[in-house]
Amino acid sequence: MLIRRPDPIRPSELTDERWFRMRRDLLAAAFGLAIGGALPARAAAAPQRNARYSTADKPNTFEEITTYNNFYEFGLDKDDPARNAGSLRTAPWKVAIDGECELRGSYTLEDILRPHAIEERVYRHRCVEAWSMVIPWLGFPLADLLRRFKPTSKAKYVEFTTLLDPKQMPGQRGSGFGGLDWPYVEGLRIDEAMHPLAFMVTGLYGRALPNQNGAPLRLHVPWKYGFKSGKSIVRIRFTERQPACTWSTAAPGEYGFYANVNPAVDHPRWSQATERRIGQGSGFFAQRVPTLPFNGYADDVAGLYKGMDLRRNF
Ligand SMILES: Nc1nc2c(c(=O)[nH]1)N[C@H]1C(S)=C(S)[C@@H](COP(=O)(O)O)O[C@H]1N2
Ligand SMILES: [Mo]
Protein backbone atom coordinates (compact mmCIF):
# COMPACT_ATOMS: atom_id res chain seq x y z
CA MET A 1 0.00 0.00 0.00
CA LEU A 2 1.02 3.59 -0.51
CA ILE A 3 2.48 5.34 2.49
CA ARG A 4 1.68 9.02 2.59
CA ARG A 5 4.75 11.06 3.28
CA PRO A 6 4.87 14.79 3.92
CA ASP A 7 5.24 16.69 0.67
CA PRO A 8 9.01 17.28 0.39
CA ILE A 9 8.55 20.40 -1.73
CA ARG A 10 7.65 23.63 0.05
CA PRO A 11 5.48 26.12 -1.83
CA SER A 12 8.34 28.59 -2.26
CA GLU A 13 10.48 25.90 -3.89
CA LEU A 14 7.60 24.92 -6.13
CA THR A 15 7.57 28.42 -7.53
CA ASP A 16 11.32 28.22 -8.17
CA GLU A 17 10.94 24.84 -9.85
CA ARG A 18 8.16 26.14 -12.08
CA TRP A 19 10.19 29.20 -12.94
CA PHE A 20 13.20 27.04 -13.75
CA ARG A 21 11.13 24.85 -16.05
CA MET A 22 9.58 27.81 -17.82
CA ARG A 23 12.98 29.39 -18.41
CA ARG A 24 14.46 26.12 -19.63
CA ASP A 25 11.51 25.50 -21.97
CA LEU A 26 11.75 29.01 -23.38
CA LEU A 27 15.48 28.73 -23.95
CA ALA A 28 15.15 25.32 -25.54
CA ALA A 29 12.36 26.65 -27.75
CA ALA A 30 14.35 29.67 -28.84
CA PHE A 31 17.06 27.35 -30.07
CA GLY A 32 14.72 24.80 -31.55
CA LEU A 33 15.69 22.12 -29.08
CA ALA A 34 13.71 19.41 -27.45
CA ILE A 35 13.09 20.14 -23.79
CA GLY A 36 15.92 18.63 -21.81
CA GLY A 37 18.45 18.96 -24.60
CA ALA A 38 21.60 21.00 -24.21
CA LEU A 39 21.91 24.35 -25.93
CA PRO A 40 24.12 24.59 -29.00
CA ALA A 41 27.23 26.66 -28.34
CA ARG A 42 26.67 28.84 -31.39
CA ALA A 43 23.08 29.76 -30.66
CA ALA A 44 23.74 33.33 -29.62
CA ALA A 45 20.78 35.11 -31.22
CA ALA A 46 17.08 34.33 -31.58
CA PRO A 47 16.30 32.49 -34.84
CA GLN A 48 15.71 34.80 -37.82
CA ARG A 49 13.30 34.09 -40.64
CA ASN A 50 14.99 33.13 -43.89
CA ALA A 51 13.12 35.31 -46.39
CA ARG A 52 14.64 33.68 -49.46
CA TYR A 53 13.20 30.31 -48.52
CA SER A 54 9.93 31.33 -46.88
CA THR A 55 6.52 31.42 -48.52
CA ALA A 56 4.24 34.44 -48.16
CA ASP A 57 1.26 32.07 -47.68
CA LYS A 58 -0.48 32.46 -44.34
CA PRO A 59 0.84 29.91 -41.83
CA ASN A 60 -1.54 27.42 -40.26
CA THR A 61 -2.16 27.85 -36.55
CA PHE A 62 0.00 26.09 -33.94
CA GLU A 63 -3.13 24.16 -32.99
CA GLU A 64 -3.71 22.90 -36.55
CA ILE A 65 -0.07 21.97 -37.08
CA THR A 66 0.15 20.01 -33.84
CA THR A 67 -3.22 18.21 -33.82
CA TYR A 68 -3.58 17.09 -37.45
CA ASN A 69 -0.64 14.77 -37.97
CA ASN A 70 0.54 11.68 -39.77
CA PHE A 71 2.83 9.70 -37.47
CA TYR A 72 1.63 6.12 -37.76
CA GLU A 73 3.90 4.99 -34.92
CA PHE A 74 1.33 6.75 -32.70
CA GLY A 75 -1.88 5.74 -34.48
CA LEU A 76 -3.69 6.14 -37.77
CA ASP A 77 -6.15 8.94 -37.02
CA LYS A 78 -5.01 12.52 -37.49
CA ASP A 79 -5.48 13.34 -33.80
CA ASP A 80 -3.81 10.14 -32.53
CA PRO A 81 -0.21 11.46 -32.56
CA ALA A 82 -1.13 14.51 -30.47
CA ARG A 83 -2.83 12.24 -27.94
CA ASN A 84 -0.29 9.41 -27.92
CA ALA A 85 3.15 10.87 -28.62
CA GLY A 86 3.67 11.89 -25.00
CA SER A 87 5.27 8.47 -24.49
CA LEU A 88 8.17 9.38 -26.80
CA ARG A 89 11.36 10.15 -24.84
CA THR A 90 13.36 12.69 -26.83
CA ALA A 91 16.23 13.13 -24.36
CA PRO A 92 18.77 11.65 -24.30
CA TRP A 93 18.74 11.15 -28.09
CA LYS A 94 21.37 9.68 -30.37
CA VAL A 95 21.80 9.66 -34.11
CA ALA A 96 23.89 7.00 -35.86
CA ILE A 97 25.81 8.17 -38.92
CA ASP A 98 26.58 5.28 -41.18
CA GLY A 99 27.58 4.03 -44.61
CA GLU A 100 29.56 5.85 -47.27
CA CYS A 101 31.18 8.63 -45.24
CA GLU A 102 34.43 9.16 -43.37
CA LEU A 103 33.02 10.12 -39.97
CA ARG A 104 30.68 7.25 -39.14
CA GLY A 105 29.65 6.98 -35.53
CA SER A 106 27.05 7.51 -32.88
CA TYR A 107 26.42 11.18 -32.12
CA THR A 108 24.40 12.75 -29.33
CA LEU A 109 21.69 15.23 -30.31
CA GLU A 110 23.91 17.94 -28.81
CA ASP A 111 26.78 16.85 -31.14
CA ILE A 112 24.41 16.99 -34.08
CA LEU A 113 23.03 20.45 -33.28
CA ARG A 114 25.99 22.31 -31.77
CA PRO A 115 27.57 23.87 -34.87
CA HIS A 116 24.31 24.90 -36.54
CA ALA A 117 22.64 28.28 -36.36
CA ILE A 118 18.88 27.76 -36.14
CA GLU A 119 16.71 29.75 -38.58
CA GLU A 120 12.99 29.95 -39.33
CA ARG A 121 11.56 28.89 -42.68
CA VAL A 122 7.88 29.07 -43.54
CA TYR A 123 7.37 26.07 -45.83
CA ARG A 124 4.39 24.70 -47.71
CA HIS A 125 3.76 21.10 -46.70
CA ARG A 126 1.78 18.91 -49.11
CA CYS A 127 0.62 15.47 -48.02
CA VAL A 128 0.11 12.76 -50.65
CA GLU A 129 -3.44 12.52 -49.27
CA ALA A 130 -4.12 15.87 -51.02
CA TRP A 131 -4.21 18.17 -48.00
CA SER A 132 -1.68 20.84 -47.21
CA MET A 133 -0.47 23.21 -44.53
CA VAL A 134 1.91 26.11 -44.15
CA ILE A 135 4.36 25.62 -41.30
CA PRO A 136 6.87 28.03 -39.72
CA TRP A 137 9.67 25.56 -38.96
CA LEU A 138 12.87 26.11 -37.03
CA GLY A 139 15.95 24.26 -38.18
CA PHE A 140 19.00 24.34 -40.43
CA PRO A 141 19.94 23.12 -43.92
CA LEU A 142 20.31 19.35 -44.16
CA ALA A 143 23.32 19.85 -46.47
CA ASP A 144 25.27 21.59 -43.69
CA LEU A 145 24.77 18.55 -41.46
CA LEU A 146 25.57 15.93 -44.11
CA ARG A 147 28.80 17.64 -45.21
CA ARG A 148 30.20 17.43 -41.68
CA PHE A 149 30.45 13.63 -41.96
CA LYS A 150 32.45 13.78 -45.21
CA PRO A 151 30.44 11.60 -47.59
CA THR A 152 32.64 9.58 -49.98
CA SER A 153 32.33 9.60 -53.77
CA LYS A 154 30.22 6.43 -53.46
CA ALA A 155 27.50 8.26 -51.49
CA LYS A 156 24.76 8.50 -54.13
CA TYR A 157 21.78 8.38 -51.75
CA VAL A 158 20.96 9.15 -48.12
CA GLU A 159 18.63 7.07 -45.98
CA PHE A 160 16.82 8.38 -42.86
CA THR A 161 15.50 6.01 -40.20
CA THR A 162 12.96 6.78 -37.47
CA LEU A 163 13.21 5.40 -33.94
CA LEU A 164 12.17 1.76 -33.50
CA ASP A 165 10.81 1.20 -29.99
CA PRO A 166 7.43 -0.48 -29.52
CA LYS A 167 7.55 0.47 -25.83
CA GLN A 168 7.40 4.14 -26.74
CA MET A 169 5.50 3.81 -30.00
CA PRO A 170 2.17 2.00 -29.64
CA GLY A 171 1.73 1.75 -33.43
CA GLN A 172 4.77 -0.54 -33.59
CA ARG A 173 3.28 -3.05 -31.15
CA GLY A 174 1.72 -6.32 -32.22
CA SER A 175 0.84 -6.23 -35.87
CA GLY A 176 0.81 -2.42 -35.75
CA PHE A 177 -0.51 -0.90 -38.96
CA GLY A 178 -0.91 -3.73 -41.46
CA GLY A 179 1.48 -3.40 -44.35
CA LEU A 180 4.07 -1.08 -42.85
CA ASP A 181 7.43 -2.45 -41.82
CA TRP A 182 9.05 -0.69 -38.88
CA PRO A 183 11.17 1.27 -38.48
CA TYR A 184 10.00 3.96 -40.89
CA VAL A 185 12.66 4.55 -43.52
CA GLU A 186 12.77 7.17 -46.25
CA GLY A 187 15.56 8.33 -48.51
CA LEU A 188 16.74 10.92 -50.98
CA ARG A 189 19.20 11.09 -53.83
CA ILE A 190 22.33 12.84 -52.56
CA ASP A 191 21.82 15.93 -54.74
CA GLU A 192 18.25 16.26 -53.41
CA ALA A 193 19.52 15.93 -49.84
CA MET A 194 22.20 18.56 -50.51
CA HIS A 195 19.72 21.02 -52.03
CA PRO A 196 19.47 24.20 -49.93
CA LEU A 197 15.69 23.73 -49.51
CA ALA A 198 16.05 20.34 -47.75
CA PHE A 199 15.64 21.26 -44.10
CA MET A 200 16.53 19.57 -40.82
CA VAL A 201 13.72 20.58 -38.47
CA THR A 202 14.17 21.14 -34.73
CA GLY A 203 11.16 23.30 -33.86
CA LEU A 204 8.09 25.17 -35.04
CA TYR A 205 6.46 28.49 -34.23
CA GLY A 206 9.55 29.53 -32.28
CA ARG A 207 9.21 26.59 -29.94
CA ALA A 208 10.74 23.18 -29.45
CA LEU A 209 9.36 20.58 -31.86
CA PRO A 210 6.30 18.82 -30.37
CA ASN A 211 6.64 15.03 -30.26
CA GLN A 212 3.76 14.54 -32.70
CA ASN A 213 5.65 16.56 -35.32
CA GLY A 214 8.74 14.35 -35.06
CA ALA A 215 10.81 15.55 -32.10
CA PRO A 216 13.63 15.98 -31.57
CA LEU A 217 14.84 15.92 -35.19
CA ARG A 218 12.85 15.51 -38.40
CA LEU A 219 13.26 16.28 -42.03
CA HIS A 220 11.16 18.48 -44.27
CA VAL A 221 11.66 18.28 -48.02
CA PRO A 222 9.04 20.81 -49.13
CA TRP A 223 8.84 19.95 -52.86
CA LYS A 224 8.00 16.31 -52.07
CA TYR A 225 4.93 14.65 -50.61
CA GLY A 226 5.09 14.68 -46.81
CA PHE A 227 5.83 10.99 -46.43
CA LYS A 228 9.40 11.55 -47.67
CA SER A 229 10.08 13.66 -44.56
CA GLY A 230 10.90 11.18 -41.81
CA LYS A 231 10.27 12.04 -38.17
CA SER A 232 12.23 11.39 -34.96
CA ILE A 233 15.36 10.40 -36.89
CA VAL A 234 17.90 8.09 -35.22
CA ARG A 235 20.01 7.05 -38.19
CA ILE A 236 21.39 8.68 -41.30
CA ARG A 237 23.09 6.37 -43.76
CA PHE A 238 24.92 7.25 -46.99
CA THR A 239 24.45 4.56 -49.63
CA GLU A 240 25.60 3.71 -53.14
CA ARG A 241 22.25 2.15 -54.07
CA GLN A 242 18.76 3.63 -53.84
CA PRO A 243 17.48 2.76 -50.37
CA ALA A 244 14.33 0.68 -49.89
CA CYS A 245 11.82 3.13 -48.45
CA THR A 246 8.82 2.37 -46.26
CA TRP A 247 6.07 3.63 -48.56
CA SER A 248 7.48 2.57 -51.92
CA THR A 249 8.08 -0.90 -50.46
CA ALA A 250 4.58 -1.14 -48.94
CA ALA A 251 2.78 -0.02 -52.12
CA PRO A 252 5.17 0.41 -55.07
CA GLY A 253 2.36 1.17 -57.52
CA GLU A 254 1.14 4.09 -55.40
CA TYR A 255 4.20 5.67 -53.81
CA GLY A 256 7.39 6.14 -55.76
CA PHE A 257 10.90 6.80 -54.51
CA TYR A 258 10.85 10.39 -55.80
CA ALA A 259 7.39 11.45 -54.63
CA ASN A 260 7.80 14.94 -56.07
CA VAL A 261 4.58 16.92 -55.77
CA ASN A 262 3.09 16.79 -59.26
CA PRO A 263 -0.47 17.90 -60.13
CA ALA A 264 -0.14 16.23 -63.55
CA VAL A 265 0.47 12.73 -62.16
CA ASP A 266 -2.47 11.40 -60.18
CA HIS A 267 -2.27 8.86 -57.43
CA PRO A 268 -3.89 5.66 -58.79
CA ARG A 269 -6.84 6.17 -56.41
CA TRP A 270 -7.26 9.97 -56.39
CA SER A 271 -6.36 13.19 -58.18
CA GLN A 272 -3.34 15.24 -57.19
CA ALA A 273 -4.48 18.32 -59.17
CA THR A 274 -5.84 20.17 -56.13
CA GLU A 275 -5.39 20.17 -52.38
CA ARG A 276 -7.37 21.05 -49.27
CA ARG A 277 -5.68 23.64 -47.05
CA ILE A 278 -6.18 22.53 -43.47
CA GLY A 279 -8.16 25.21 -41.63
CA GLN A 280 -9.89 26.60 -44.71
CA GLY A 281 -13.31 25.03 -44.42
CA SER A 282 -14.07 21.36 -44.01
CA GLY A 283 -16.34 18.67 -45.39
CA PHE A 284 -18.68 20.10 -48.04
CA PHE A 285 -17.19 23.57 -47.49
CA ALA A 286 -13.57 22.53 -47.81
CA GLN A 287 -11.78 24.98 -50.06
CA ARG A 288 -9.55 23.36 -52.60
CA VAL A 289 -6.61 25.18 -54.16
CA PRO A 290 -4.62 24.09 -57.21
CA THR A 291 -1.53 22.04 -56.47
CA LEU A 292 1.63 23.47 -57.99
CA PRO A 293 4.42 21.49 -59.66
CA PHE A 294 7.05 20.64 -57.03
CA ASN A 295 4.66 22.19 -54.51
CA GLY A 296 5.54 25.68 -55.78
CA TYR A 297 9.31 25.19 -55.52
CA ALA A 298 9.85 24.36 -59.23
CA ASP A 299 12.12 27.37 -59.88
CA ASP A 300 14.49 26.04 -57.26
CA VAL A 301 14.36 22.27 -57.79
CA ALA A 302 13.07 21.39 -61.30
CA GLY A 303 16.69 21.33 -62.51
CA LEU A 304 17.41 18.32 -60.31
CA TYR A 305 15.18 16.23 -62.58
CA LYS A 306 16.21 17.48 -66.03
CA GLY A 307 15.75 14.76 -68.62
CA MET A 308 13.85 12.47 -66.24
CA ASP A 309 10.41 11.12 -67.11
CA LEU A 310 8.44 12.28 -64.05
CA ARG A 311 5.53 10.02 -64.94
CA ARG A 312 7.74 6.94 -64.67
CA ASN A 313 9.80 8.34 -61.80
CA PHE A 314 6.82 9.38 -59.68
N1 LIG B 1 8.29 8.20 -38.81
C1 LIG B 1 7.29 8.73 -39.53
N2 LIG B 1 7.55 9.82 -40.27
C2 LIG B 1 6.56 10.38 -41.00
C3 LIG B 1 5.26 9.80 -41.04
C4 LIG B 1 5.04 8.64 -40.24
O1 LIG B 1 3.93 8.07 -40.20
N3 LIG B 1 6.07 8.15 -39.51
N4 LIG B 1 4.27 10.37 -41.82
C5 LIG B 1 4.72 11.19 -42.96
C6 LIG B 1 3.63 11.92 -43.59
S1 LIG B 1 2.57 11.02 -44.58
C7 LIG B 1 3.49 13.27 -43.46
S2 LIG B 1 2.29 14.10 -44.33
C8 LIG B 1 4.34 14.04 -42.52
C9 LIG B 1 3.47 14.79 -41.51
O2 LIG B 1 4.22 15.69 -40.75
P1 LIG B 1 3.49 16.66 -39.71
O3 LIG B 1 2.67 15.80 -38.83
O4 LIG B 1 4.57 17.38 -38.97
O5 LIG B 1 2.63 17.58 -40.52
O6 LIG B 1 5.24 13.22 -41.79
C10 LIG B 1 5.83 12.17 -42.53
N5 LIG B 1 6.83 11.50 -41.72
MO1 LIG C 1 1.58 12.58 -45.94
Coordinates of C-alpha atoms and ligand atoms in Angstrom, one line a residue:
M1 CA 0.0 0.0 0.0
L2 CA 1.0 3.6 -0.5
I3 CA 2.5 5.3 2.5
R4 CA 1.7 9.0 2.6
R5 CA 4.7 11.1 3.3
P6 CA 4.9 14.8 3.9
D7 CA 5.2 16.7 0.7
P8 CA 9.0 17.3 0.4
I9 CA 8.6 20.4 -1.7
R10 CA 7.6 23.6 0.0
P11 CA 5.5 26.1 -1.8
S12 CA 8.3 28.6 -2.3
E13 CA 10.5 25.9 -3.9
L14 CA 7.6 24.9 -6.1
T15 CA 7.6 28.4 -7.5
D16 CA 11.3 28.2 -8.2
E17 CA 10.9 24.8 -9.8
R18 CA 8.2 26.1 -12.1
W19 CA 10.2 29.2 -12.9
F20 CA 13.2 27.0 -13.7
R21 CA 11.1 24.8 -16.0
M22 CA 9.6 27.8 -17.8
R23 CA 13.0 29.4 -18.4
R24 CA 14.5 26.1 -19.6
D25 CA 11.5 25.5 -22.0
L26 CA 11.7 29.0 -23.4
L27 CA 15.5 28.7 -24.0
A28 CA 15.1 25.3 -25.5
A29 CA 12.4 26.6 -27.8
A30 CA 14.4 29.7 -28.8
F31 CA 17.1 27.4 -30.1
G32 CA 14.7 24.8 -31.6
L33 CA 15.7 22.1 -29.1
A34 CA 13.7 19.4 -27.5
I35 CA 13.1 20.1 -23.8
G36 CA 15.9 18.6 -21.8
G37 CA 18.5 19.0 -24.6
A38 CA 21.6 21.0 -24.2
L39 CA 21.9 24.4 -25.9
P40 CA 24.1 24.6 -29.0
A41 CA 27.2 26.7 -28.3
R42 CA 26.7 28.8 -31.4
A43 CA 23.1 29.8 -30.7
A44 CA 23.7 33.3 -29.6
A45 CA 20.8 35.1 -31.2
A46 CA 17.1 34.3 -31.6
P47 CA 16.3 32.5 -34.8
Q48 CA 15.7 34.8 -37.8
R49 CA 13.3 34.1 -40.6
N50 CA 15.0 33.1 -43.9
A51 CA 13.1 35.3 -46.4
R52 CA 14.6 33.7 -49.5
Y53 CA 13.2 30.3 -48.5
S54 CA 9.9 31.3 -46.9
T55 CA 6.5 31.4 -48.5
A56 CA 4.2 34.4 -48.2
D57 CA 1.3 32.1 -47.7
K58 CA -0.5 32.5 -44.3
P59 CA 0.8 29.9 -41.8
N60 CA -1.5 27.4 -40.3
T61 CA -2.2 27.9 -36.5
F62 CA 0.0 26.1 -33.9
E63 CA -3.1 24.2 -33.0
E64 CA -3.7 22.9 -36.6
I65 CA -0.1 22.0 -37.1
T66 CA 0.2 20.0 -33.8
T67 CA -3.2 18.2 -33.8
Y68 CA -3.6 17.1 -37.5
N69 CA -0.6 14.8 -38.0
N70 CA 0.5 11.7 -39.8
F71 CA 2.8 9.7 -37.5
Y72 CA 1.6 6.1 -37.8
E73 CA 3.9 5.0 -34.9
F74 CA 1.3 6.7 -32.7
G75 CA -1.9 5.7 -34.5
L76 CA -3.7 6.1 -37.8
D77 CA -6.1 8.9 -37.0
K78 CA -5.0 12.5 -37.5
D79 CA -5.5 13.3 -33.8
D80 CA -3.8 10.1 -32.5
P81 CA -0.2 11.5 -32.6
A82 CA -1.1 14.5 -30.5
R83 CA -2.8 12.2 -27.9
N84 CA -0.3 9.4 -27.9
A85 CA 3.1 10.9 -28.6
G86 CA 3.7 11.9 -25.0
S87 CA 5.3 8.5 -24.5
L88 CA 8.2 9.4 -26.8
R89 CA 11.4 10.1 -24.8
T90 CA 13.4 12.7 -26.8
A91 CA 16.2 13.1 -24.4
P92 CA 18.8 11.7 -24.3
W93 CA 18.7 11.1 -28.1
K94 CA 21.4 9.7 -30.4
V95 CA 21.8 9.7 -34.1
A96 CA 23.9 7.0 -35.9
I97 CA 25.8 8.2 -38.9
D98 CA 26.6 5.3 -41.2
G99 CA 27.6 4.0 -44.6
E100 CA 29.6 5.8 -47.3
C101 CA 31.2 8.6 -45.2
E102 CA 34.4 9.2 -43.4
L103 CA 33.0 10.1 -40.0
R104 CA 30.7 7.2 -39.1
G105 CA 29.7 7.0 -35.5
S106 CA 27.1 7.5 -32.9
Y107 CA 26.4 11.2 -32.1
T108 CA 24.4 12.8 -29.3
L109 CA 21.7 15.2 -30.3
E110 CA 23.9 17.9 -28.8
D111 CA 26.8 16.9 -31.1
I112 CA 24.4 17.0 -34.1
L113 CA 23.0 20.4 -33.3
R114 CA 26.0 22.3 -31.8
P115 CA 27.6 23.9 -34.9
H116 CA 24.3 24.9 -36.5
A117 CA 22.6 28.3 -36.4
I118 CA 18.9 27.8 -36.1
E119 CA 16.7 29.7 -38.6
E120 CA 13.0 30.0 -39.3
R121 CA 11.6 28.9 -42.7
V122 CA 7.9 29.1 -43.5
Y123 CA 7.4 26.1 -45.8
R124 CA 4.4 24.7 -47.7
H125 CA 3.8 21.1 -46.7
R126 CA 1.8 18.9 -49.1
C127 CA 0.6 15.5 -48.0
V128 CA 0.1 12.8 -50.7
E129 CA -3.4 12.5 -49.3
A130 CA -4.1 15.9 -51.0
W131 CA -4.2 18.2 -48.0
S132 CA -1.7 20.8 -47.2
M133 CA -0.5 23.2 -44.5
V134 CA 1.9 26.1 -44.1
I135 CA 4.4 25.6 -41.3
P136 CA 6.9 28.0 -39.7
W137 CA 9.7 25.6 -39.0
L138 CA 12.9 26.1 -37.0
G139 CA 15.9 24.3 -38.2
F140 CA 19.0 24.3 -40.4
P141 CA 19.9 23.1 -43.9
L142 CA 20.3 19.3 -44.2
A143 CA 23.3 19.8 -46.5
D144 CA 25.3 21.6 -43.7
L145 CA 24.8 18.5 -41.5
L146 CA 25.6 15.9 -44.1
R147 CA 28.8 17.6 -45.2
R148 CA 30.2 17.4 -41.7
F149 CA 30.5 13.6 -42.0
K150 CA 32.5 13.8 -45.2
P151 CA 30.4 11.6 -47.6
T152 CA 32.6 9.6 -50.0
S153 CA 32.3 9.6 -53.8
K154 CA 30.2 6.4 -53.5
A155 CA 27.5 8.3 -51.5
K156 CA 24.8 8.5 -54.1
Y157 CA 21.8 8.4 -51.7
V158 CA 21.0 9.1 -48.1
E159 CA 18.6 7.1 -46.0
F160 CA 16.8 8.4 -42.9
T161 CA 15.5 6.0 -40.2
T162 CA 13.0 6.8 -37.5
L163 CA 13.2 5.4 -33.9
L164 CA 12.2 1.8 -33.5
D165 CA 10.8 1.2 -30.0
P166 CA 7.4 -0.5 -29.5
K167 CA 7.5 0.5 -25.8
Q168 CA 7.4 4.1 -26.7
M169 CA 5.5 3.8 -30.0
P170 CA 2.2 2.0 -29.6
G171 CA 1.7 1.8 -33.4
Q172 CA 4.8 -0.5 -33.6
R173 CA 3.3 -3.0 -31.1
G174 CA 1.7 -6.3 -32.2
S175 CA 0.8 -6.2 -35.9
G176 CA 0.8 -2.4 -35.7
F177 CA -0.5 -0.9 -39.0
G178 CA -0.9 -3.7 -41.5
G179 CA 1.5 -3.4 -44.3
L180 CA 4.1 -1.1 -42.8
D181 CA 7.4 -2.5 -41.8
W182 CA 9.1 -0.7 -38.9
P183 CA 11.2 1.3 -38.5
Y184 CA 10.0 4.0 -40.9
V185 CA 12.7 4.6 -43.5
E186 CA 12.8 7.2 -46.3
G187 CA 15.6 8.3 -48.5
L188 CA 16.7 10.9 -51.0
R189 CA 19.2 11.1 -53.8
I190 CA 22.3 12.8 -52.6
D191 CA 21.8 15.9 -54.7
E192 CA 18.3 16.3 -53.4
A193 CA 19.5 15.9 -49.8
M194 CA 22.2 18.6 -50.5
H195 CA 19.7 21.0 -52.0
P196 CA 19.5 24.2 -49.9
L197 CA 15.7 23.7 -49.5
A198 CA 16.1 20.3 -47.8
F199 CA 15.6 21.3 -44.1
M200 CA 16.5 19.6 -40.8
V201 CA 13.7 20.6 -38.5
T202 CA 14.2 21.1 -34.7
G203 CA 11.2 23.3 -33.9
L204 CA 8.1 25.2 -35.0
Y205 CA 6.5 28.5 -34.2
G206 CA 9.6 29.5 -32.3
R207 CA 9.2 26.6 -29.9
A208 CA 10.7 23.2 -29.4
L209 CA 9.4 20.6 -31.9
P210 CA 6.3 18.8 -30.4
N211 CA 6.6 15.0 -30.3
Q212 CA 3.8 14.5 -32.7
N213 CA 5.7 16.6 -35.3
G214 CA 8.7 14.3 -35.1
A215 CA 10.8 15.5 -32.1
P216 CA 13.6 16.0 -31.6
L217 CA 14.8 15.9 -35.2
R218 CA 12.9 15.5 -38.4
L219 CA 13.3 16.3 -42.0
H220 CA 11.2 18.5 -44.3
V221 CA 11.7 18.3 -48.0
P222 CA 9.0 20.8 -49.1
W223 CA 8.8 20.0 -52.9
K224 CA 8.0 16.3 -52.1
Y225 CA 4.9 14.6 -50.6
G226 CA 5.1 14.7 -46.8
F227 CA 5.8 11.0 -46.4
K228 CA 9.4 11.6 -47.7
S229 CA 10.1 13.7 -44.6
G230 CA 10.9 11.2 -41.8
K231 CA 10.3 12.0 -38.2
S232 CA 12.2 11.4 -35.0
I233 CA 15.4 10.4 -36.9
V234 CA 17.9 8.1 -35.2
R235 CA 20.0 7.0 -38.2
I236 CA 21.4 8.7 -41.3
R237 CA 23.1 6.4 -43.8
F238 CA 24.9 7.3 -47.0
T239 CA 24.5 4.6 -49.6
E240 CA 25.6 3.7 -53.1
R241 CA 22.2 2.2 -54.1
Q242 CA 18.8 3.6 -53.8
P243 CA 17.5 2.8 -50.4
A244 CA 14.3 0.7 -49.9
C245 CA 11.8 3.1 -48.5
T246 CA 8.8 2.4 -46.3
W247 CA 6.1 3.6 -48.6
S248 CA 7.5 2.6 -51.9
T249 CA 8.1 -0.9 -50.5
A250 CA 4.6 -1.1 -48.9
A251 CA 2.8 0.0 -52.1
P252 CA 5.2 0.4 -55.1
G253 CA 2.4 1.2 -57.5
E254 CA 1.1 4.1 -55.4
Y255 CA 4.2 5.7 -53.8
G256 CA 7.4 6.1 -55.8
F257 CA 10.9 6.8 -54.5
Y258 CA 10.9 10.4 -55.8
A259 CA 7.4 11.5 -54.6
N260 CA 7.8 14.9 -56.1
V261 CA 4.6 16.9 -55.8
N262 CA 3.1 16.8 -59.3
P263 CA -0.5 17.9 -60.1
A264 CA -0.1 16.2 -63.5
V265 CA 0.5 12.7 -62.2
D266 CA -2.5 11.4 -60.2
H267 CA -2.3 8.9 -57.4
P268 CA -3.9 5.7 -58.8
R269 CA -6.8 6.2 -56.4
W270 CA -7.3 10.0 -56.4
S271 CA -6.4 13.2 -58.2
Q272 CA -3.3 15.2 -57.2
A273 CA -4.5 18.3 -59.2
T274 CA -5.8 20.2 -56.1
E275 CA -5.4 20.2 -52.4
R276 CA -7.4 21.1 -49.3
R277 CA -5.7 23.6 -47.0
I278 CA -6.2 22.5 -43.5
G279 CA -8.2 25.2 -41.6
Q280 CA -9.9 26.6 -44.7
G281 CA -13.3 25.0 -44.4
S282 CA -14.1 21.4 -44.0
G283 CA -16.3 18.7 -45.4
F284 CA -18.7 20.1 -48.0
F285 CA -17.2 23.6 -47.5
A286 CA -13.6 22.5 -47.8
Q287 CA -11.8 25.0 -50.1
R288 CA -9.6 23.4 -52.6
V289 CA -6.6 25.2 -54.2
P290 CA -4.6 24.1 -57.2
T291 CA -1.5 22.0 -56.5
L292 CA 1.6 23.5 -58.0
P293 CA 4.4 21.5 -59.7
F294 CA 7.0 20.6 -57.0
N295 CA 4.7 22.2 -54.5
G296 CA 5.5 25.7 -55.8
Y297 CA 9.3 25.2 -55.5
A298 CA 9.8 24.4 -59.2
D299 CA 12.1 27.4 -59.9
D300 CA 14.5 26.0 -57.3
V301 CA 14.4 22.3 -57.8
A302 CA 13.1 21.4 -61.3
G303 CA 16.7 21.3 -62.5
L304 CA 17.4 18.3 -60.3
Y305 CA 15.2 16.2 -62.6
K306 CA 16.2 17.5 -66.0
G307 CA 15.8 14.8 -68.6
M308 CA 13.8 12.5 -66.2
D309 CA 10.4 11.1 -67.1
L310 CA 8.4 12.3 -64.1
R311 CA 5.5 10.0 -64.9
R312 CA 7.7 6.9 -64.7
N313 CA 9.8 8.3 -61.8
F314 CA 6.8 9.4 -59.7
Ligands
LIG1 N1 8.3 8.2 -38.8 C1 7.3 8.7 -39.5 N2 7.6 9.8 -40.3 C2 6.6 10.4 -41.0 C3 5.3 9.8 -41.0 C4 5.0 8.6 -40.2 O1 3.9 8.1 -40.2 N3 6.1 8.1 -39.5 N4 4.3 10.4 -41.8 C5 4.7 11.2 -43.0 C6 3.6 11.9 -43.6 S1 2.6 11.0 -44.6 C7 3.5 13.3 -43.5 S2 2.3 14.1 -44.3 C8 4.3 14.0 -42.5 C9 3.5 14.8 -41.5 O2 4.2 15.7 -40.8 P1 3.5 16.7 -39.7 O3 2.7 15.8 -38.8 O4 4.6 17.4 -39.0 O5 2.6 17.6 -40.5 O6 5.2 13.2 -41.8 C10 5.8 12.2 -42.5 N5 6.8 11.5 -41.7
MO2 MO 1.6 12.6 -45.9

